[in-house]
Amino acid sequence: MQRIPYFDFLRGIAIIMVVCLHCIDFSAREGPVLNFFGVEFRNLLNAAVPLFLAISGYFMANKKVDSPAAYKSFLKKQAVKVYVPMLVWSVPYLVLSYLHRESPVITWLLFFFGGFSIYYFIILIVQYYALLPVLQKMGRSLRGGEIAVAISIICICMLEILFYGYRLEIPLIVYAGPFPLWIMFFVTGIYLRNHTFDTKYVYLPVILFYVLSVAESFIIMHCTGQVTGLGIKVFSFLFSLYFIIMMFVSPLKTHVAAHKDHLVIRGITRIGELSFGIYLIHMLVNMALNKFAGYHNFNFILVLAISIAVIVVTMKLAPASIRKYIGFS
């Protein structure tokens, strides 16, 4: 896949957001700190996974999958590229599950179907690869994009009812793993690869839906009496949609290209190049850090730094054949 520096920059932003999302315990923040910082920041981070999906859709938009041979070759290459590293990095969770005497059947199902940690994303992206011929057709027209948005909004509304109305506890892989929930973001990436978008129609919806997303969080927390409603919400999805469009078409693209050698921009771009590896290992790093050094909300800085160091050292020492299977290529 041809690398475009600006999209590596976006990946860098997205993976930093993901690490923050997973290393900061927003549920433990109470009172003024939560009200002033936690809800607002958490709602901003909600765009991380959608941004990754849109970037993936953008690069899959024109893949040749219009014949059985091309489709089979594409699936074999792309699915294995993400699925095998997921299995490798799921092994520590598999061992821990056995040590905790969990059901062997459930344990192996979780192992093969991305049920450990945050690996639902791998299963999700494999589904989009499998559906790519259909998704490409959807992403080539505004009507197809509208259908994708409608599907995602219906799904997120249903989840809100189940989570906040019926107070159901649903495993992450069950509600976040199926493709319909996030389909609007992948299709949006495809659409933006083939169409232009006037930036003047973007900024107001970004601000509006972000404010509504924050407000929705406070309403849900007030109604449930718990620190919840920070991630799974309609307005969070709509904010993420317009945030993606803004990041794809804004003048920031020109600025990044013009200042690509700036220390910060170069650093974020490099992080973006390593983003898949960081995604795969950062939760393991976070778990180890919390166990041996104790939890702190600013551990995300150490987790990011350690993850990057592990990947860079491995890339220097391990042969390409090994790096391919652990997701560090």
Rosetta silent file (secondary structure, phi, psi, omega in degrees, C-alpha in Angstrom):
SEQUENCE: MQRIPYFDFLRGIAIIMVVCLHCIDFSAREGPVLNFFGVEFRNLLNAAVPLFLAISGYFMANKKVDSPAAYKSFLKKQAVKVYVPMLVWSVPYLVLSYLHRESPVITWLLFFFGGFSIYYFIILIVQYYALLPVLQKMGRSLRGGEIAVAISIICICMLEILFYGYRLEIPLIVYAGPFPLWIMFFVTGIYLRNHTFDTKYVYLPVILFYVLSVAESFIIMHCTGQVTGLGIKVFSFLFSLYFIIMMFVSPLKTHVAAHKDHLVIRGITRIGELSFGIYLIHMLVNMALNKFAGYHNFNFILVLAISIAVIVVTMKLAPASIRKYIGFS
SCORE:     score description
SCORE:     0.000 S_00000001
   1 L     0.000  127.354 -179.478    0.000    0.000    0.000 S_00000001
   2 L   -66.928  133.525 -179.092    1.415    3.359   -1.041 S_00000001
   3 L   -89.573  135.989  174.417    2.077    5.611    1.932 S_00000001
   4 L  -116.692  115.665 -172.885    0.793    9.177    1.928 S_00000001
   5 H   -50.531  -39.822 -177.728    2.535   11.216    4.657 S_00000001
   6 H   -62.554  -37.810 -179.434   -0.572   13.201    5.580 S_00000001
   7 H   -75.554  -26.839  168.735   -2.531   10.019    6.273 S_00000001
   8 H   -66.046  -37.281  175.501    0.337    8.688    8.369 S_00000001
   9 H   -60.603  -44.647  178.102    0.044   11.969   10.261 S_00000001
  10 H   -64.651  -39.454  176.213   -3.685   11.288   10.764 S_00000001
  11 H   -61.885  -37.769  177.984   -2.897    7.743   11.880 S_00000001
  12 H   -61.735  -44.698  177.056   -0.455    9.219   14.364 S_00000001
  13 H   -61.620  -44.903 -176.568   -3.149   11.472   15.794 S_00000001
  14 H   -63.977  -42.563 -177.149   -5.622    8.580   15.891 S_00000001
  15 H   -73.088  -31.141  173.504   -3.299    6.141   17.685 S_00000001
  16 H   -63.626  -41.102  176.876   -2.328    8.773   20.268 S_00000001
  17 H   -62.765  -41.219  179.780   -6.052    9.252   20.886 S_00000001
  18 H   -62.859  -45.013  179.701   -6.513    5.481   21.196 S_00000001
  19 H   -62.537  -43.308  175.698   -3.715    5.170   23.762 S_00000001
  20 H   -59.429  -42.975 -178.295   -5.204    8.039   25.778 S_00000001
  21 H   -58.445  -39.436 -174.053   -8.609    6.388   25.511 S_00000001
  22 H   -93.720  -14.488 -175.946   -7.350    3.120   26.959 S_00000001
  23 H  -105.637  -12.358  177.917   -4.870    4.390   29.530 S_00000001
  24 L  -102.348  124.407 -178.060   -6.929    7.095   31.238 S_00000001
  25 L   -88.063   89.739 -177.847   -9.557    5.773   33.634 S_00000001
  26 H   -69.031  -26.078 -179.653  -12.397    8.197   33.050 S_00000001
  27 H   -69.142  -18.814 -178.596  -14.726    6.185   35.270 S_00000001
  28 H   -91.529   -4.491 -177.332  -12.508    6.983   38.263 S_00000001
  29 L   -90.497  128.153 -175.797  -12.667   10.728   37.748 S_00000001
  30 L  -128.317  162.650  173.241  -15.221   12.449   39.939 S_00000001
  31 H    65.902 -146.917 -174.423  -16.477   15.897   40.745 S_00000001
  32 H   -58.718  -34.602 -179.342  -15.085   19.070   39.135 S_00000001
  33 H   -62.969  -45.921  178.031  -12.196   17.268   37.438 S_00000001
  34 H   -62.888  -47.262 -175.744  -14.581   14.972   35.606 S_00000001
  35 H   -63.614  -36.538 -175.743  -16.979   17.788   34.775 S_00000001
  36 H   -87.361  -33.908 -170.946  -14.266   20.098   33.472 S_00000001
  37 H  -117.926  -51.190 -169.488  -11.901   17.637   31.834 S_00000001
  38 H   -59.057  -53.956 -175.642  -13.065   14.050   31.672 S_00000001
  39 H   -64.654  -46.671 -177.419  -16.301   14.282   29.708 S_00000001
  40 H   -63.434  -46.077 -177.760  -15.058   16.856   27.205 S_00000001
  41 H   -67.919  -43.302 -179.246  -11.773   15.077   26.546 S_00000001
  42 H   -61.083  -39.470  179.793  -13.362   11.606   26.400 S_00000001
  43 H   -68.632  -30.869  174.786  -15.910   12.786   23.815 S_00000001
  44 H   -68.039  -40.002 -178.822  -13.110   14.163   21.659 S_00000001
  45 H   -68.170  -17.619 -179.070  -11.300   10.821   21.810 S_00000001
  46 L   -59.844  -18.896 -178.076  -14.409    9.039   20.539 S_00000001
  47 L   -81.053   -3.617 -173.292  -13.365    9.948   16.992 S_00000001
  48 H   -63.914  -55.750 -178.810  -10.231    7.758   17.145 S_00000001
  49 H   -63.854  -45.993  175.090  -11.642    4.425   15.947 S_00000001
  50 H   -55.582  -37.937  179.455  -13.887    6.080   13.320 S_00000001
  51 H   -64.458  -43.654  176.771  -10.852    7.962   11.992 S_00000001
  52 H   -59.870  -42.533 -178.925   -8.895    4.728   11.607 S_00000001
  53 H   -65.456  -40.466  179.463  -11.812    3.114    9.784 S_00000001
  54 H   -66.077  -39.581  177.516  -12.197    6.058    7.416 S_00000001
  55 H   -62.842  -42.779  177.999   -8.475    6.016    6.597 S_00000001
  56 H   -61.632  -44.857  177.579   -8.717    2.305    5.861 S_00000001
  57 H   -60.780  -38.801  179.344  -11.735    2.894    3.632 S_00000001
  58 H   -58.766  -42.849 -178.023   -9.893    5.672    1.831 S_00000001
  59 H   -82.428  -16.802  176.723   -7.051    3.328    0.884 S_00000001
  60 H   -91.683   -5.796 -171.316   -9.390    0.448    0.017 S_00000001
  61 L   -56.458  -39.708 -173.915  -11.573    2.625   -2.238 S_00000001
  62 L  -115.772   20.558  175.870   -9.897    1.694   -5.513 S_00000001
  63 L   -65.291  141.198 -179.253   -8.564   -1.768   -4.746 S_00000001
  64 L   -80.474  103.695  177.567   -9.130   -4.193   -7.594 S_00000001
  65 L  -132.759   27.017 -173.271  -11.673   -6.725   -6.350 S_00000001
  66 L   -89.104    4.971  175.373  -13.884   -6.854   -9.442 S_00000001
  67 L  -136.415  153.934 -179.810  -13.017  -10.432  -10.385 S_00000001
  68 H   -55.182  -39.817 -178.914  -13.021  -13.652   -8.321 S_00000001
  69 H   -67.075  -45.127  179.806   -9.253  -14.019   -8.706 S_00000001
  70 H   -65.324  -40.115  179.586   -8.525  -10.426   -7.699 S_00000001
  71 H   -63.798  -45.253 -179.934  -10.948  -10.631   -4.775 S_00000001
  72 H   -63.929  -42.931  178.871   -9.425  -13.876   -3.508 S_00000001
  73 H   -63.327  -42.158  179.047   -5.888  -12.503   -3.817 S_00000001
  74 H   -60.926  -49.650 -177.923   -6.884   -9.309   -2.002 S_00000001
  75 H   -61.406  -43.701 -178.602   -8.538  -11.176    0.869 S_00000001
  76 H   -60.616  -41.875 -177.838   -5.634  -13.569    1.282 S_00000001
  77 H   -73.456  -51.007 -172.226   -3.130  -10.742    1.474 S_00000001
  78 H   -75.153  -43.428 -176.931   -5.035   -8.201    3.565 S_00000001
  79 H   -65.674  -44.569  179.663   -6.878  -10.465    5.987 S_00000001
  80 H   -64.037  -34.886 -178.061   -3.798  -12.506    6.870 S_00000001
  81 H   -59.650  -31.670 -179.509   -1.799   -9.282    7.271 S_00000001
  82 H  -105.232  -29.856 -174.176   -3.973   -8.221   10.209 S_00000001
  83 H   -74.239  -43.810 -178.583   -5.404  -11.515   11.497 S_00000001
  84 H   -62.226  -47.257  175.901   -2.162  -13.407   12.150 S_00000001
  85 H   -58.552  -34.558  177.130   -0.610  -10.604   14.267 S_00000001
  86 H   -60.981  -43.080  178.847   -3.851  -10.510   16.266 S_00000001
  87 H   -63.393  -42.145 -179.576   -3.460  -14.216   17.057 S_00000001
  88 H   -59.285  -48.688 -175.722    0.178  -13.738   18.048 S_00000001
  89 H   -82.535   -4.800  172.945   -0.561  -10.906   20.471 S_00000001
  90 H   -84.520  -14.481 -177.651   -3.647  -12.672   21.818 S_00000001
  91 H   -57.536  -45.372  177.839   -1.463  -15.480   23.214 S_00000001
  92 H   -58.176  -38.096  178.412   -0.668  -13.636   26.501 S_00000001
  93 H   -69.227  -34.988  176.768   -4.397  -13.116   27.059 S_00000001
  94 H   -61.584  -45.662  179.296   -5.010  -16.781   26.226 S_00000001
  95 H   -63.079  -45.635  179.837   -2.505  -17.827   28.892 S_00000001
  96 H   -61.817  -37.710  178.844   -3.994  -15.446   31.449 S_00000001
  97 H   -62.843  -40.963  177.322   -7.468  -16.789   30.698 S_00000001
  98 H   -67.463  -39.401  179.119   -6.290  -20.338   31.404 S_00000001
  99 H   -63.673  -31.255  178.017   -4.551  -19.229   34.602 S_00000001
 100 L   -88.641    8.631  174.679   -7.823  -17.695   35.762 S_00000001
 101 L    58.758   38.719  174.676   -9.556  -21.001   34.982 S_00000001
 102 L   -73.084  163.283  179.905  -11.946  -19.523   32.452 S_00000001
 103 L   -59.225  126.264  179.656  -14.030  -21.847   30.276 S_00000001
 104 H   -58.354  -38.877 -179.551  -11.740  -23.437   27.633 S_00000001
 105 H   -63.613  -48.913  179.305  -14.457  -23.181   24.970 S_00000001
 106 H   -62.707  -40.663 -178.885  -15.075  -19.482   25.633 S_00000001
 107 H   -59.300  -47.284 -178.587  -11.330  -18.869   25.846 S_00000001
 108 H   -71.881  -31.737  174.444  -10.619  -20.349   22.417 S_00000001
 109 H   -64.283  -43.760  177.600  -13.600  -18.587   20.868 S_00000001
 110 H   -62.353  -38.620 -179.250  -12.296  -15.297   22.208 S_00000001
 111 H   -61.896  -49.549 -174.133   -8.836  -16.148   20.878 S_00000001
 112 H   -81.773  -20.501 -175.443   -9.919  -16.837   17.300 S_00000001
 113 L  -114.713   26.129  172.184  -12.642  -14.194   17.070 S_00000001
 114 L    68.519   28.414 -176.369  -10.872  -11.144   18.486 S_00000001
 115 L   -85.519  -10.836  178.659  -12.550  -11.275   21.873 S_00000001
 116 L   -85.746  143.023  174.748   -9.443  -10.502   23.911 S_00000001
 117 L    51.592 -129.258 -177.329   -8.580   -6.919   24.816 S_00000001
 118 L  -109.624   24.466 -174.197   -9.443   -4.479   21.990 S_00000001
 119 L   -78.757    4.080  171.532   -8.850   -6.881   19.105 S_00000001
 120 H   -54.311  -30.365 -176.912  -12.490   -6.628   17.997 S_00000001
 121 H   -62.086  -34.632  179.403  -11.126   -4.008   15.582 S_00000001
 122 H   -65.624  -47.301  178.839   -9.218   -6.704   13.660 S_00000001
 123 H   -62.736  -37.606  178.534  -12.333   -8.816   13.186 S_00000001
 124 H   -62.272  -47.889 -176.384  -14.211   -5.671   12.216 S_00000001
 125 H   -69.484  -32.442  175.761  -11.714   -4.663    9.552 S_00000001
 126 H   -63.762  -38.024  176.767  -11.604   -8.221    8.162 S_00000001
 127 H   -62.666  -40.551  178.785  -15.374   -8.023    7.682 S_00000001
 128 H   -67.523  -34.615  174.548  -14.958   -4.793    5.710 S_00000001
 129 H   -62.629  -43.709 -179.049  -12.305   -6.452    3.568 S_00000001
 130 H   -64.967  -32.410 -178.026  -14.711   -9.307    2.876 S_00000001
 131 L   -95.128    8.255 -170.688  -17.491   -6.863    1.983 S_00000001
 132 H   -54.674  -42.528  178.842  -15.255   -4.516   -0.003 S_00000001
 133 H   -56.624  -39.733  178.765  -16.933   -4.975   -3.419 S_00000001
 134 H   -71.200  -43.384 -177.825  -20.270   -3.945   -1.901 S_00000001
 135 H   -66.773  -34.851  175.599  -18.782   -1.137    0.181 S_00000001
 136 H   -60.887  -41.968  178.768  -16.945    0.293   -2.836 S_00000001
 137 H   -64.922  -41.125  178.533  -20.262    0.559   -4.665 S_00000001
 138 H   -62.988  -41.877 -175.004  -21.871    2.262   -1.659 S_00000001
 139 H   -75.817   -7.164 -179.437  -18.991    4.715   -1.327 S_00000001
 140 L   -88.975   -4.794  179.909  -19.144    5.842   -4.937 S_00000001
 141 L  -136.769  152.642  177.725  -22.473    7.622   -4.533 S_00000001
 142 H   -63.154  -38.514  179.614  -24.021   10.005   -2.043 S_00000001
 143 H   -61.407  -42.392  177.705  -27.046    7.714   -1.739 S_00000001
 144 H   -62.754  -40.270  177.093  -24.823    4.796   -0.762 S_00000001
 145 H   -63.645  -39.823  178.679  -23.106    6.946    1.826 S_00000001
 146 H   -64.871  -37.994  177.144  -26.470    8.021    3.238 S_00000001
 147 H   -63.592  -42.529  178.837  -27.538    4.377    3.519 S_00000001
 148 H   -62.200  -43.121  177.928  -24.341    3.565    5.417 S_00000001
 149 H   -61.649  -42.957 -179.284  -24.938    6.483    7.797 S_00000001
 150 H   -62.054  -42.144  179.234  -28.513    5.346    8.366 S_00000001
 151 H   -60.845  -47.762 -179.131  -27.388    1.790    9.192 S_00000001
 152 H   -64.099  -41.708 -178.191  -24.835    3.006   11.740 S_00000001
 153 H   -66.192  -39.597  176.510  -27.225    5.468   13.360 S_00000001
 154 H   -61.479  -43.928 -179.951  -29.922    2.800   13.735 S_00000001
 155 H   -63.207  -44.352 -177.136  -27.358    0.467   15.331 S_00000001
 156 H   -69.858  -32.509  175.347  -26.043    3.080   17.738 S_00000001
 157 H   -64.283  -43.405  178.210  -29.594    4.056   18.740 S_00000001
 158 H   -62.174  -40.480  178.958  -30.371    0.421   19.534 S_00000001
 159 H   -66.122  -39.727  177.169  -27.215    0.152   21.606 S_00000001
 160 H   -58.703  -42.081  179.297  -28.076    3.300   23.547 S_00000001
 161 H   -62.843  -44.882 -178.075  -31.441    1.784   24.421 S_00000001
 162 H   -68.032  -42.351 -177.194  -29.853   -1.480   25.544 S_00000001
 163 H   -73.690  -50.244 -169.698  -27.021    0.156   27.492 S_00000001
 164 H  -100.657  -22.524  176.710  -28.744    3.105   29.109 S_00000001
 165 H   -86.303  -52.611 -177.481  -32.405    2.109   28.975 S_00000001
 166 L   -96.481   -4.205  178.589  -32.205   -1.557   29.944 S_00000001
 167 L    55.343   39.417  179.129  -28.756   -1.293   31.630 S_00000001
 168 L   -80.047  144.902  174.092  -27.506   -4.394   29.843 S_00000001
 169 L  -103.649  111.608 -175.733  -23.832   -5.371   30.029 S_00000001
 170 L  -115.483  131.753  179.076  -22.761   -6.570   26.590 S_00000001
 171 L   -58.493  147.063 -177.789  -19.220   -7.813   25.810 S_00000001
 172 H   -54.672  -45.923 -176.511  -17.147   -5.496   23.639 S_00000001
 173 H   -64.378  -28.260 -177.517  -16.705   -8.052   20.850 S_00000001
 174 H   -75.117  -43.022 -177.479  -20.487   -8.595   20.683 S_00000001
 175 H   -93.340  -27.573 -176.804  -21.543   -4.984   20.265 S_00000001
 176 H   -99.054  -16.428 -176.117  -18.451   -3.442   18.639 S_00000001
 177 L   -77.937  -36.101 -178.858  -17.320   -6.332   16.458 S_00000001
 178 L   -67.295  141.877 -171.727  -20.179   -6.643   13.912 S_00000001
 179 H   -64.871  -30.218 -174.579  -19.685   -4.524   10.783 S_00000001
 180 H   -60.623  -32.764 -174.332  -23.046   -2.634   10.655 S_00000001
 181 H   -58.783  -44.085 -171.863  -22.265   -0.460   13.695 S_00000001
 182 H  -103.649    6.544 -168.467  -19.243    1.310   12.177 S_00000001
 183 H   -58.876  -30.910 -177.737  -20.062    0.990    8.465 S_00000001
 184 H   -60.979  -31.626 -175.776  -20.654    4.722    7.967 S_00000001
 185 H   -77.991  -42.228  177.968  -17.008    5.529    8.705 S_00000001
 186 H   -64.118  -44.433  179.713  -15.449    2.990    6.353 S_00000001
 187 H   -66.835  -34.774  176.360  -17.826    4.020    3.555 S_00000001
 188 H   -61.165  -40.602  176.675  -17.124    7.695    4.271 S_00000001
 189 H   -60.581  -42.415  177.266  -13.431    7.028    3.649 S_00000001
 190 H   -63.565  -44.383 -178.913  -14.283    5.443    0.302 S_00000001
 191 H   -60.818  -43.842 -177.381  -16.583    8.342   -0.581 S_00000001
 192 H   -70.890  -18.753  174.759  -13.948   10.960    0.240 S_00000001
 193 H   -72.894  -27.300 -173.657  -11.428    9.183   -1.998 S_00000001
 194 H  -109.323   -5.650 -176.674  -13.746    9.670   -4.966 S_00000001
 195 L  -139.738  155.633  174.025  -15.443   13.002   -4.195 S_00000001
 196 L   -94.909  162.068 -178.735  -14.591   16.485   -2.997 S_00000001
 197 L  -142.061  130.113 -178.385  -16.261   18.182   -0.060 S_00000001
 198 L   -74.464  120.533 -175.543  -16.628   21.906    0.550 S_00000001
 199 H   -62.825  -24.009 -177.092  -14.927   22.739    3.854 S_00000001
 200 H   -66.936  -16.483  178.999  -17.361   25.541    4.637 S_00000001
 201 H   -94.743    7.352 -171.989  -20.032   22.920    5.372 S_00000001
 202 L  -102.997  -45.891 -166.917  -17.873   21.036    7.861 S_00000001
 203 H   -64.130  -41.936 -179.727  -16.819   23.238   10.757 S_00000001
 204 H   -63.221  -48.209  177.227  -20.237   24.140   12.150 S_00000001
 205 H   -60.559  -35.785  178.121  -21.472   20.508   12.310 S_00000001
 206 H   -58.959  -49.552 -178.916  -18.200   19.465   13.996 S_00000001
 207 H   -65.759  -46.083 -177.721  -18.704   22.034   16.758 S_00000001
 208 H   -59.630  -51.017 -175.880  -22.461   21.426   17.020 S_00000001
 209 H   -72.435  -26.819  174.510  -22.283   17.643   17.282 S_00000001
 210 H   -67.103  -45.512  178.444  -19.337   17.785   19.674 S_00000001
 211 H   -61.761  -43.100  179.432  -21.298   20.040   22.035 S_00000001
 212 H   -66.417  -34.517  177.589  -24.352   17.793   21.712 S_00000001
 213 H   -65.041  -44.030  177.079  -22.199   14.728   22.357 S_00000001
 214 H   -63.095  -45.617  179.915  -20.845   16.237   25.575 S_00000001
 215 H   -60.954  -40.738  178.962  -24.351   17.306   26.613 S_00000001
 216 H   -61.787  -37.689  177.396  -25.658   13.813   25.888 S_00000001
 217 H   -61.406  -46.156 -179.623  -22.996   12.355   28.186 S_00000001
 218 H   -64.090  -38.202  179.095  -24.063   14.600   31.067 S_00000001
 219 H   -64.869  -45.457  179.789  -27.729   13.730   30.505 S_00000001
 220 H   -63.166  -43.417  179.744  -27.005    9.991   30.490 S_00000001
 221 H   -64.060  -38.248  179.231  -24.837   10.271   33.618 S_00000001
 222 H   -66.036  -40.606 -176.577  -27.548   12.281   35.358 S_00000001
 223 H   -75.340  -33.522 -177.594  -30.254    9.773   34.445 S_00000001
 224 H   -93.028  -19.951 -177.333  -28.224    6.656   35.298 S_00000001
 225 L    73.471   15.664 -178.936  -26.355    8.052   38.292 S_00000001
 226 L  -130.856  159.473  174.727  -23.135    6.562   36.935 S_00000001
 227 L   -79.424   85.118 -177.338  -20.085    7.746   35.039 S_00000001
 228 L  -143.713 -177.841 -179.932  -21.288    6.252   31.769 S_00000001
 229 L    73.378   24.086 -177.934  -22.499    7.403   28.388 S_00000001
 230 L   -89.321  -23.502 -173.753  -19.062    8.632   27.381 S_00000001
 231 L  -119.644  -48.935 -172.970  -18.611    6.571   24.223 S_00000001
 232 L   -88.129   96.349 -176.772  -21.685    4.858   22.806 S_00000001
 233 L  -154.737  151.172  178.589  -23.904    7.696   21.610 S_00000001
 234 H   -62.561  -49.936 -175.414  -25.629    8.998   18.473 S_00000001
 235 H   -68.629  -25.935  174.519  -24.128   12.472   18.666 S_00000001
 236 H   -65.135  -40.667  178.186  -20.678   10.993   19.235 S_00000001
 237 H   -66.170  -41.778 -179.266  -21.004    9.151   15.917 S_00000001
 238 H   -68.494  -38.607  173.755  -22.209   12.279   14.120 S_00000001
 239 H   -60.317  -45.461 -178.995  -19.362   14.319   15.606 S_00000001
 240 H   -61.626  -38.879  179.642  -16.894   11.648   14.477 S_00000001
 241 H   -59.296  -50.628 -177.744  -18.347   11.686   10.953 S_00000001
 242 H   -75.644  -27.452  173.859  -17.826   15.408   10.481 S_00000001
 243 H   -63.001  -42.473  177.677  -14.515   15.349   12.324 S_00000001
 244 H   -60.921  -48.592 -179.760  -13.290   12.814    9.752 S_00000001
 245 H   -59.163  -43.878  179.464  -14.490   14.942    6.852 S_00000001
 246 H   -59.641  -45.515 -177.271  -12.824   17.997    8.382 S_00000001
 247 H   -69.362  -29.171 -179.085   -9.510   16.182    8.813 S_00000001
 248 H   -77.796  -32.411 -171.378   -9.617   14.790    5.276 S_00000001
 249 H  -116.280   -2.782 -174.792  -10.397   18.059    3.473 S_00000001
 250 L   -73.278  162.550  176.093   -9.162   20.832    5.751 S_00000001
 251 L   -61.118  -10.115  177.747   -6.192   23.123    4.942 S_00000001
 252 H   -56.611  -32.757  179.755   -4.279   21.141    7.573 S_00000001
 253 H   -59.540  -44.448  179.109   -3.303   18.772    4.746 S_00000001
 254 H   -67.382  -39.677 -179.287   -1.470   21.570    2.954 S_00000001
 255 H   -63.870  -44.312 -179.823    0.115   22.785    6.188 S_00000001
 256 H   -63.379  -42.063  179.579    1.431   19.326    7.061 S_00000001
 257 H   -64.076  -38.023 -177.936    2.847   18.879    3.556 S_00000001
 258 H   -74.517  -25.042 -176.458    4.546   22.285    3.696 S_00000001
 259 L  -122.511   36.584 -174.758    6.056   21.651    7.139 S_00000001
 260 L   -62.370  -22.195 -179.735    6.673   17.911    6.947 S_00000001
 261 L   -91.891   -0.240  175.732   10.178   18.316    8.426 S_00000001
 262 L   -62.708  140.513 -173.527    8.918   20.130   11.511 S_00000001
 263 H   -54.526  -46.838 -177.038    9.849   18.127   14.614 S_00000001
 264 H   -67.521  -48.021 -178.693    6.262   17.691   15.859 S_00000001
 265 H   -63.283  -43.056  179.005    4.766   16.883   12.461 S_00000001
 266 H   -64.092  -38.580  179.543    7.581   14.468   11.635 S_00000001
 267 H   -65.583  -46.243  179.548    7.201   12.813   15.034 S_00000001
 268 H   -64.806  -38.453  178.348    3.438   12.340   14.723 S_00000001
 269 H   -63.298  -41.918  178.468    3.863   11.043   11.171 S_00000001
 270 H   -64.391  -40.087  175.947    6.426    8.507   12.362 S_00000001
 271 H   -60.790  -39.270  177.852    4.055    7.400   15.126 S_00000001
 272 H   -62.329  -36.912  177.866    1.424    6.961   12.434 S_00000001
 273 H   -64.340  -27.845 -178.890    3.748    4.686   10.468 S_00000001
 274 L   -99.402    8.164 -167.929    4.039    2.493   13.581 S_00000001
 275 H   -60.564  -37.789 -178.745    0.358    2.767   14.508 S_00000001
 276 H   -65.622  -43.288  177.017   -0.655   -0.842   13.814 S_00000001
 277 H   -63.060  -41.431  178.463    2.114   -2.194   15.991 S_00000001
 278 H   -61.748  -43.663  177.735    1.275    0.308   18.735 S_00000001
 279 H   -57.260  -44.104 -175.216   -2.361   -0.746   18.558 S_00000001
 280 H   -65.272  -36.786 -169.473   -1.407   -4.413   18.918 S_00000001
 281 H  -111.072  -11.915 -169.409    0.824   -4.093   21.985 S_00000001
 282 H   -65.846  -30.348  178.825   -0.112   -0.948   23.913 S_00000001
 283 H   -70.749  -34.600  174.852   -2.722   -2.656   26.105 S_00000001
 284 H   -66.277  -41.860  176.765   -0.195   -5.303   27.121 S_00000001
 285 H   -62.106  -43.596 -179.444    2.314   -2.557   27.913 S_00000001
 286 H   -62.971  -42.309  179.606   -0.340   -0.689   29.883 S_00000001
 287 H   -62.773  -44.102  179.305   -1.274   -3.814   31.840 S_00000001
 288 H   -66.149  -41.569 -179.187    2.356   -4.511   32.739 S_00000001
 289 H   -63.191  -43.300  179.743    3.018   -0.881   33.671 S_00000001
 290 H   -63.997  -35.391 -177.683   -0.032   -0.745   35.940 S_00000001
 291 H   -72.717  -41.868 -172.538    1.014   -3.974   37.669 S_00000001
 292 H   -97.715  -22.405 -178.678    4.644   -3.109   38.296 S_00000001
 293 H  -119.651   -6.615 -179.643    4.616    0.697   38.551 S_00000001
 294 L    88.593  156.299 -177.422    1.055    1.426   39.623 S_00000001
 295 L   -83.216  139.694  170.749   -1.740    3.215   37.809 S_00000001
 296 L  -151.173  142.964 -176.848   -1.586    6.880   36.910 S_00000001
 297 L   -61.929  -23.169  179.994   -3.625    8.798   34.358 S_00000001
 298 L   -92.577   12.122  174.458   -0.441   10.059   32.711 S_00000001
 299 H   -61.758  -20.735 -177.461    0.781    6.514   32.143 S_00000001
 300 H   -59.211  -29.844  178.357   -0.366    6.962   28.541 S_00000001
 301 H   -67.081  -46.126  178.121    2.857    8.872   27.845 S_00000001
 302 H   -66.317  -41.194 -179.963    4.978    5.982   29.109 S_00000001
 303 H   -60.497  -44.935  178.814    2.791    3.405   27.375 S_00000001
 304 H   -63.549  -45.957 -178.274    3.174    5.198   24.048 S_00000001
 305 H   -64.498  -43.879 -179.660    6.932    5.655   24.505 S_00000001
 306 H   -66.384  -42.099  179.398    7.543    2.039   25.561 S_00000001
 307 H   -59.757  -45.461  179.362    5.384    0.698   22.730 S_00000001
 308 H   -62.562  -44.337 -178.768    7.311    2.755   20.183 S_00000001
 309 H   -61.714  -44.199  179.170   10.658    1.671   21.653 S_00000001
 310 H   -59.727  -45.211 -178.122    9.696   -2.023   21.539 S_00000001
 311 H   -66.153  -46.245 -178.111    8.605   -1.746   17.902 S_00000001
 312 H   -62.029  -45.193  179.500   11.660    0.243   16.769 S_00000001
 313 H   -63.757  -43.772  179.746   14.109   -2.139   18.472 S_00000001
 314 H   -62.120  -41.265 -179.722   12.273   -5.174   17.086 S_00000001
 315 H   -65.121  -28.861  179.049   12.289   -3.726   13.577 S_00000001
 316 H   -79.621  -31.996 -172.495   16.048   -3.247   13.807 S_00000001
 317 H   -99.621  -33.908 -174.095   16.798   -6.710   15.188 S_00000001
 318 L   -88.211  144.487  176.061   14.155   -9.063   13.789 S_00000001
 319 L   -68.516  159.255 -177.423   14.123  -10.247   10.170 S_00000001
 320 H   -58.529  -34.083 -178.560   11.312   -9.120    7.887 S_00000001
 321 H   -63.228  -34.071  177.939    9.784  -12.615    7.891 S_00000001
 322 H   -77.772  -44.197 -177.383    9.230  -12.383   11.654 S_00000001
 323 H   -59.368  -33.092 -179.036    8.075   -8.757   11.650 S_00000001
 324 H   -61.586  -38.538 -175.418    5.341   -9.596    9.148 S_00000001
 325 H   -84.197  -12.921  177.958    3.718  -12.059   11.529 S_00000001
 326 H  -108.375    4.360  173.814    3.828   -9.794   14.570 S_00000001
 327 L    82.040   18.613 -178.429    2.487   -6.713   12.804 S_00000001
 328 L  -107.354   14.587 -176.934    5.668   -4.629   12.899 S_00000001
 329 L   -79.292    0.000    0.000    6.405   -4.614    9.152 S_00000001
